[in-house]
Amino acid sequence: MTGAAFMAALLLVFSPMLASVYGLSLALTCPTAAEWQLLAGILAAGFLAGLIPAWRAYRISLADGLNAST
């Protein structure tokens, strides 16, 4: 979310310059339903991709004798 807020701030600051120098007109709009779904899919894929190395690290730590109990 901070990345989206940072991008929106940069867009507000540099939009007039982009319009005058390059002729690009960029509008700041709310994400559509399809974009929210895409964002949710990206977050879910990242979470699932992170589970694989986390599970492997957990299994290796138990095999090395590092227990979760004190």
CSV table of N, CA and C in Angstrom, one decimal:
chain,number,residue,atom,x,y,z
A,1,MET,N,0.8,-1.2,0.0
A,1,MET,CA,0.0,0.0,0.0
A,1,MET,C,0.9,1.3,0.0
A,2,THR,N,2.0,1.2,0.7
A,2,THR,CA,2.9,2.4,0.7
A,2,THR,C,3.4,2.7,-0.7
A,3,GLY,N,3.6,1.6,-1.5
A,3,GLY,CA,4.1,1.8,-2.9
A,3,GLY,C,3.1,2.5,-3.7
A,4,ALA,N,1.8,2.1,-3.5
A,4,ALA,CA,0.7,2.8,-4.3
A,4,ALA,C,0.6,4.2,-3.9
A,5,ALA,N,0.7,4.5,-2.6
A,5,ALA,CA,0.6,5.9,-2.1
A,5,ALA,C,1.8,6.7,-2.6
A,6,PHE,N,3.0,6.1,-2.6
A,6,PHE,CA,4.2,6.8,-3.1
A,6,PHE,C,4.0,7.1,-4.6
A,7,MET,N,3.5,6.2,-5.4
A,7,MET,CA,3.3,6.4,-6.8
A,7,MET,C,2.3,7.5,-7.1
A,8,ALA,N,1.2,7.5,-6.3
A,8,ALA,CA,0.2,8.5,-6.4
A,8,ALA,C,0.8,9.9,-6.1
A,9,ALA,N,1.6,10.0,-5.1
A,9,ALA,CA,2.2,11.3,-4.8
A,9,ALA,C,3.2,11.7,-5.9
A,10,LEU,N,3.9,10.8,-6.4
A,10,LEU,CA,4.8,11.2,-7.5
A,10,LEU,C,4.0,11.6,-8.8
A,11,LEU,N,2.9,10.9,-9.0
A,11,LEU,CA,2.1,11.3,-10.1
A,11,LEU,C,1.5,12.7,-10.0
A,12,LEU,N,1.1,13.0,-8.8
A,12,LEU,CA,0.5,14.3,-8.6
A,12,LEU,C,1.6,15.4,-8.7
A,13,VAL,N,2.8,15.1,-8.4
A,13,VAL,CA,3.9,16.1,-8.5
A,13,VAL,C,4.4,16.2,-9.9
A,14,PHE,N,4.6,15.1,-10.6
A,14,PHE,CA,5.2,15.2,-11.9
A,14,PHE,C,4.3,15.1,-13.1
A,15,SER,N,3.0,15.0,-12.8
A,15,SER,CA,2.0,15.0,-13.9
A,15,SER,C,2.0,16.2,-14.8
A,16,PRO,N,2.1,17.4,-14.2
A,16,PRO,CA,2.2,18.6,-15.1
A,16,PRO,C,3.4,18.6,-16.0
A,17,MET,N,4.6,18.2,-15.4
A,17,MET,CA,5.8,18.2,-16.2
A,17,MET,C,5.7,17.2,-17.3
A,18,LEU,N,5.2,16.0,-17.0
A,18,LEU,CA,5.0,14.9,-18.1
A,18,LEU,C,4.1,15.4,-19.2
A,19,ALA,N,3.1,16.2,-18.8
A,19,ALA,CA,2.1,16.7,-19.8
A,19,ALA,C,2.8,17.7,-20.7
A,20,SER,N,3.6,18.6,-20.1
A,20,SER,CA,4.2,19.7,-20.9
A,20,SER,C,5.4,19.2,-21.7
A,21,VAL,N,6.2,18.4,-21.2
A,21,VAL,CA,7.4,18.0,-21.9
A,21,VAL,C,7.2,16.9,-22.8
A,22,TYR,N,6.5,15.8,-22.4
A,22,TYR,CA,6.3,14.6,-23.2
A,22,TYR,C,4.9,14.5,-23.8
A,23,GLY,N,4.0,15.3,-23.4
A,23,GLY,CA,2.6,15.2,-24.0
A,23,GLY,C,1.8,14.0,-23.4
A,24,LEU,N,2.3,13.5,-22.2
A,24,LEU,CA,1.6,12.4,-21.6
A,24,LEU,C,0.6,13.0,-20.6
A,25,SER,N,-0.6,12.5,-20.7
A,25,SER,CA,-1.6,12.9,-19.7
A,25,SER,C,-2.0,11.7,-18.9
A,26,LEU,N,-1.5,11.7,-17.6
A,26,LEU,CA,-1.8,10.6,-16.7
A,26,LEU,C,-2.8,11.1,-15.6
A,27,ALA,N,-3.9,10.4,-15.5
A,27,ALA,CA,-4.9,10.7,-14.5
A,27,ALA,C,-4.8,9.8,-13.3
A,28,LEU,N,-5.0,10.3,-12.1
A,28,LEU,CA,-5.0,9.6,-10.9
A,28,LEU,C,-6.4,9.1,-10.6
A,29,THR,N,-6.7,7.8,-10.8
A,29,THR,CA,-8.0,7.3,-10.5
A,29,THR,C,-7.9,6.1,-9.5
A,30,CYS,N,-9.1,5.8,-9.0
A,30,CYS,CA,-9.2,4.7,-8.1
A,30,CYS,C,-9.0,3.4,-8.9
A,31,PRO,N,-8.4,2.3,-8.3
A,31,PRO,CA,-8.3,1.1,-9.0
A,31,PRO,C,-9.7,0.5,-9.3
A,32,THR,N,-9.8,-0.2,-10.4
A,32,THR,CA,-11.1,-0.8,-10.8
A,32,THR,C,-11.2,-2.2,-10.1
A,33,ALA,N,-12.3,-2.8,-10.2
A,33,ALA,CA,-12.5,-4.1,-9.6
A,33,ALA,C,-11.5,-5.2,-10.2
A,34,ALA,N,-11.2,-5.1,-11.5
A,34,ALA,CA,-10.3,-6.0,-12.1
A,34,ALA,C,-8.9,-5.8,-11.5
A,35,GLU,N,-8.5,-4.6,-11.3
A,35,GLU,CA,-7.2,-4.3,-10.8
A,35,GLU,C,-7.1,-4.7,-9.3
A,36,TRP,N,-8.1,-4.6,-8.5
A,36,TRP,CA,-8.1,-5.1,-7.2
A,36,TRP,C,-8.0,-6.6,-7.2
A,37,GLN,N,-8.6,-7.3,-8.1
A,37,GLN,CA,-8.5,-8.8,-8.2
A,37,GLN,C,-7.1,-9.1,-8.6
A,38,LEU,N,-6.5,-8.4,-9.5
A,38,LEU,CA,-5.1,-8.7,-9.9
A,38,LEU,C,-4.2,-8.5,-8.7
A,39,LEU,N,-4.4,-7.4,-8.0
A,39,LEU,CA,-3.5,-7.2,-6.8
A,39,LEU,C,-3.7,-8.3,-5.8
A,40,ALA,N,-4.9,-8.8,-5.6
A,40,ALA,CA,-5.1,-9.9,-4.6
A,40,ALA,C,-4.5,-11.1,-5.1
A,41,GLY,N,-4.5,-11.4,-6.4
A,41,GLY,CA,-3.8,-12.6,-7.0
A,41,GLY,C,-2.3,-12.5,-6.9
A,42,ILE,N,-1.8,-11.3,-7.0
A,42,ILE,CA,-0.3,-11.2,-6.9
A,42,ILE,C,0.1,-11.4,-5.4
A,43,LEU,N,-0.7,-10.8,-4.5
A,43,LEU,CA,-0.4,-11.0,-3.1
A,43,LEU,C,-0.5,-12.5,-2.7
A,44,ALA,N,-1.5,-13.2,-3.2
A,44,ALA,CA,-1.7,-14.6,-2.9
A,44,ALA,C,-0.6,-15.4,-3.5
A,45,ALA,N,-0.2,-15.1,-4.7
A,45,ALA,CA,0.9,-15.9,-5.3
A,45,ALA,C,2.2,-15.7,-4.5
A,46,GLY,N,2.5,-14.4,-4.1
A,46,GLY,CA,3.7,-14.2,-3.3
A,46,GLY,C,3.6,-14.9,-2.0
A,47,PHE,N,2.5,-15.0,-1.3
A,47,PHE,CA,2.3,-15.7,-0.1
A,47,PHE,C,2.6,-17.2,-0.3
A,48,LEU,N,2.0,-17.7,-1.3
A,48,LEU,CA,2.2,-19.2,-1.6
A,48,LEU,C,3.6,-19.5,-2.0
A,49,ALA,N,4.3,-18.6,-2.7
A,49,ALA,CA,5.7,-18.8,-3.1
A,49,ALA,C,6.6,-18.7,-1.9
A,50,GLY,N,6.2,-17.9,-0.9
A,50,GLY,CA,7.0,-17.8,0.3
A,50,GLY,C,6.8,-19.0,1.3
A,51,LEU,N,5.7,-19.7,1.1
A,51,LEU,CA,5.5,-20.9,2.0
A,51,LEU,C,6.5,-22.0,1.7
A,52,ILE,N,6.9,-22.2,0.5
A,52,ILE,CA,7.8,-23.3,0.1
A,52,ILE,C,9.1,-23.2,0.8
A,53,PRO,N,9.9,-22.0,0.7
A,53,PRO,CA,11.1,-22.0,1.5
A,53,PRO,C,10.9,-21.9,3.0
A,54,ALA,N,9.8,-21.4,3.5
A,54,ALA,CA,9.6,-21.3,4.9
A,54,ALA,C,9.3,-22.7,5.4
A,55,TRP,N,8.6,-23.5,4.7
A,55,TRP,CA,8.4,-24.9,5.1
A,55,TRP,C,9.7,-25.7,5.1
A,56,ARG,N,10.5,-25.5,4.1
A,56,ARG,CA,11.8,-26.2,4.0
A,56,ARG,C,12.7,-25.8,5.1
A,57,ALA,N,12.8,-24.5,5.5
A,57,ALA,CA,13.6,-24.1,6.6
A,57,ALA,C,13.1,-24.6,7.9
A,58,TYR,N,11.8,-24.7,8.1
A,58,TYR,CA,11.3,-25.3,9.3
A,58,TYR,C,11.7,-26.8,9.4
A,59,ARG,N,11.5,-27.5,8.3
A,59,ARG,CA,11.9,-29.0,8.3
A,59,ARG,C,13.4,-29.2,8.6
A,60,ILE,N,14.2,-28.3,8.0
A,60,ILE,CA,15.7,-28.5,8.1
A,60,ILE,C,16.0,-28.1,9.6
A,61,SER,N,15.4,-27.1,10.2
A,61,SER,CA,15.8,-26.7,11.5
A,61,SER,C,15.4,-27.9,12.5
A,62,LEU,N,14.3,-28.5,12.2
A,62,LEU,CA,13.9,-29.7,13.1
A,62,LEU,C,14.8,-30.8,12.9
A,63,ALA,N,15.3,-31.0,11.7
A,63,ALA,CA,16.3,-32.1,11.4
A,63,ALA,C,17.6,-31.8,12.1
A,64,ASP,N,18.0,-30.6,12.2
A,64,ASP,CA,19.2,-30.2,12.9
A,64,ASP,C,19.1,-30.3,14.4
A,65,GLY,N,18.0,-30.5,14.9
A,65,GLY,CA,17.8,-30.6,16.4
A,65,GLY,C,17.4,-29.3,17.0
A,66,LEU,N,17.0,-28.3,16.3
A,66,LEU,CA,16.5,-27.1,16.9
A,66,LEU,C,15.0,-27.2,17.1
A,67,ASN,N,14.6,-27.4,18.3
A,67,ASN,CA,13.2,-27.6,18.6
A,67,ASN,C,12.5,-26.2,18.9
A,68,ALA,N,11.2,-26.2,18.7
A,68,ALA,CA,10.5,-24.9,19.0
A,68,ALA,C,10.2,-24.8,20.5
A,69,SER,N,10.3,-25.9,21.2
A,69,SER,CA,10.0,-25.8,22.7
A,69,SER,C,11.3,-25.4,23.4
A,70,THR,N,11.1,-24.8,24.6
A,70,THR,CA,12.2,-24.3,25.4
A,70,THR,C,12.7,-25.3,26.3
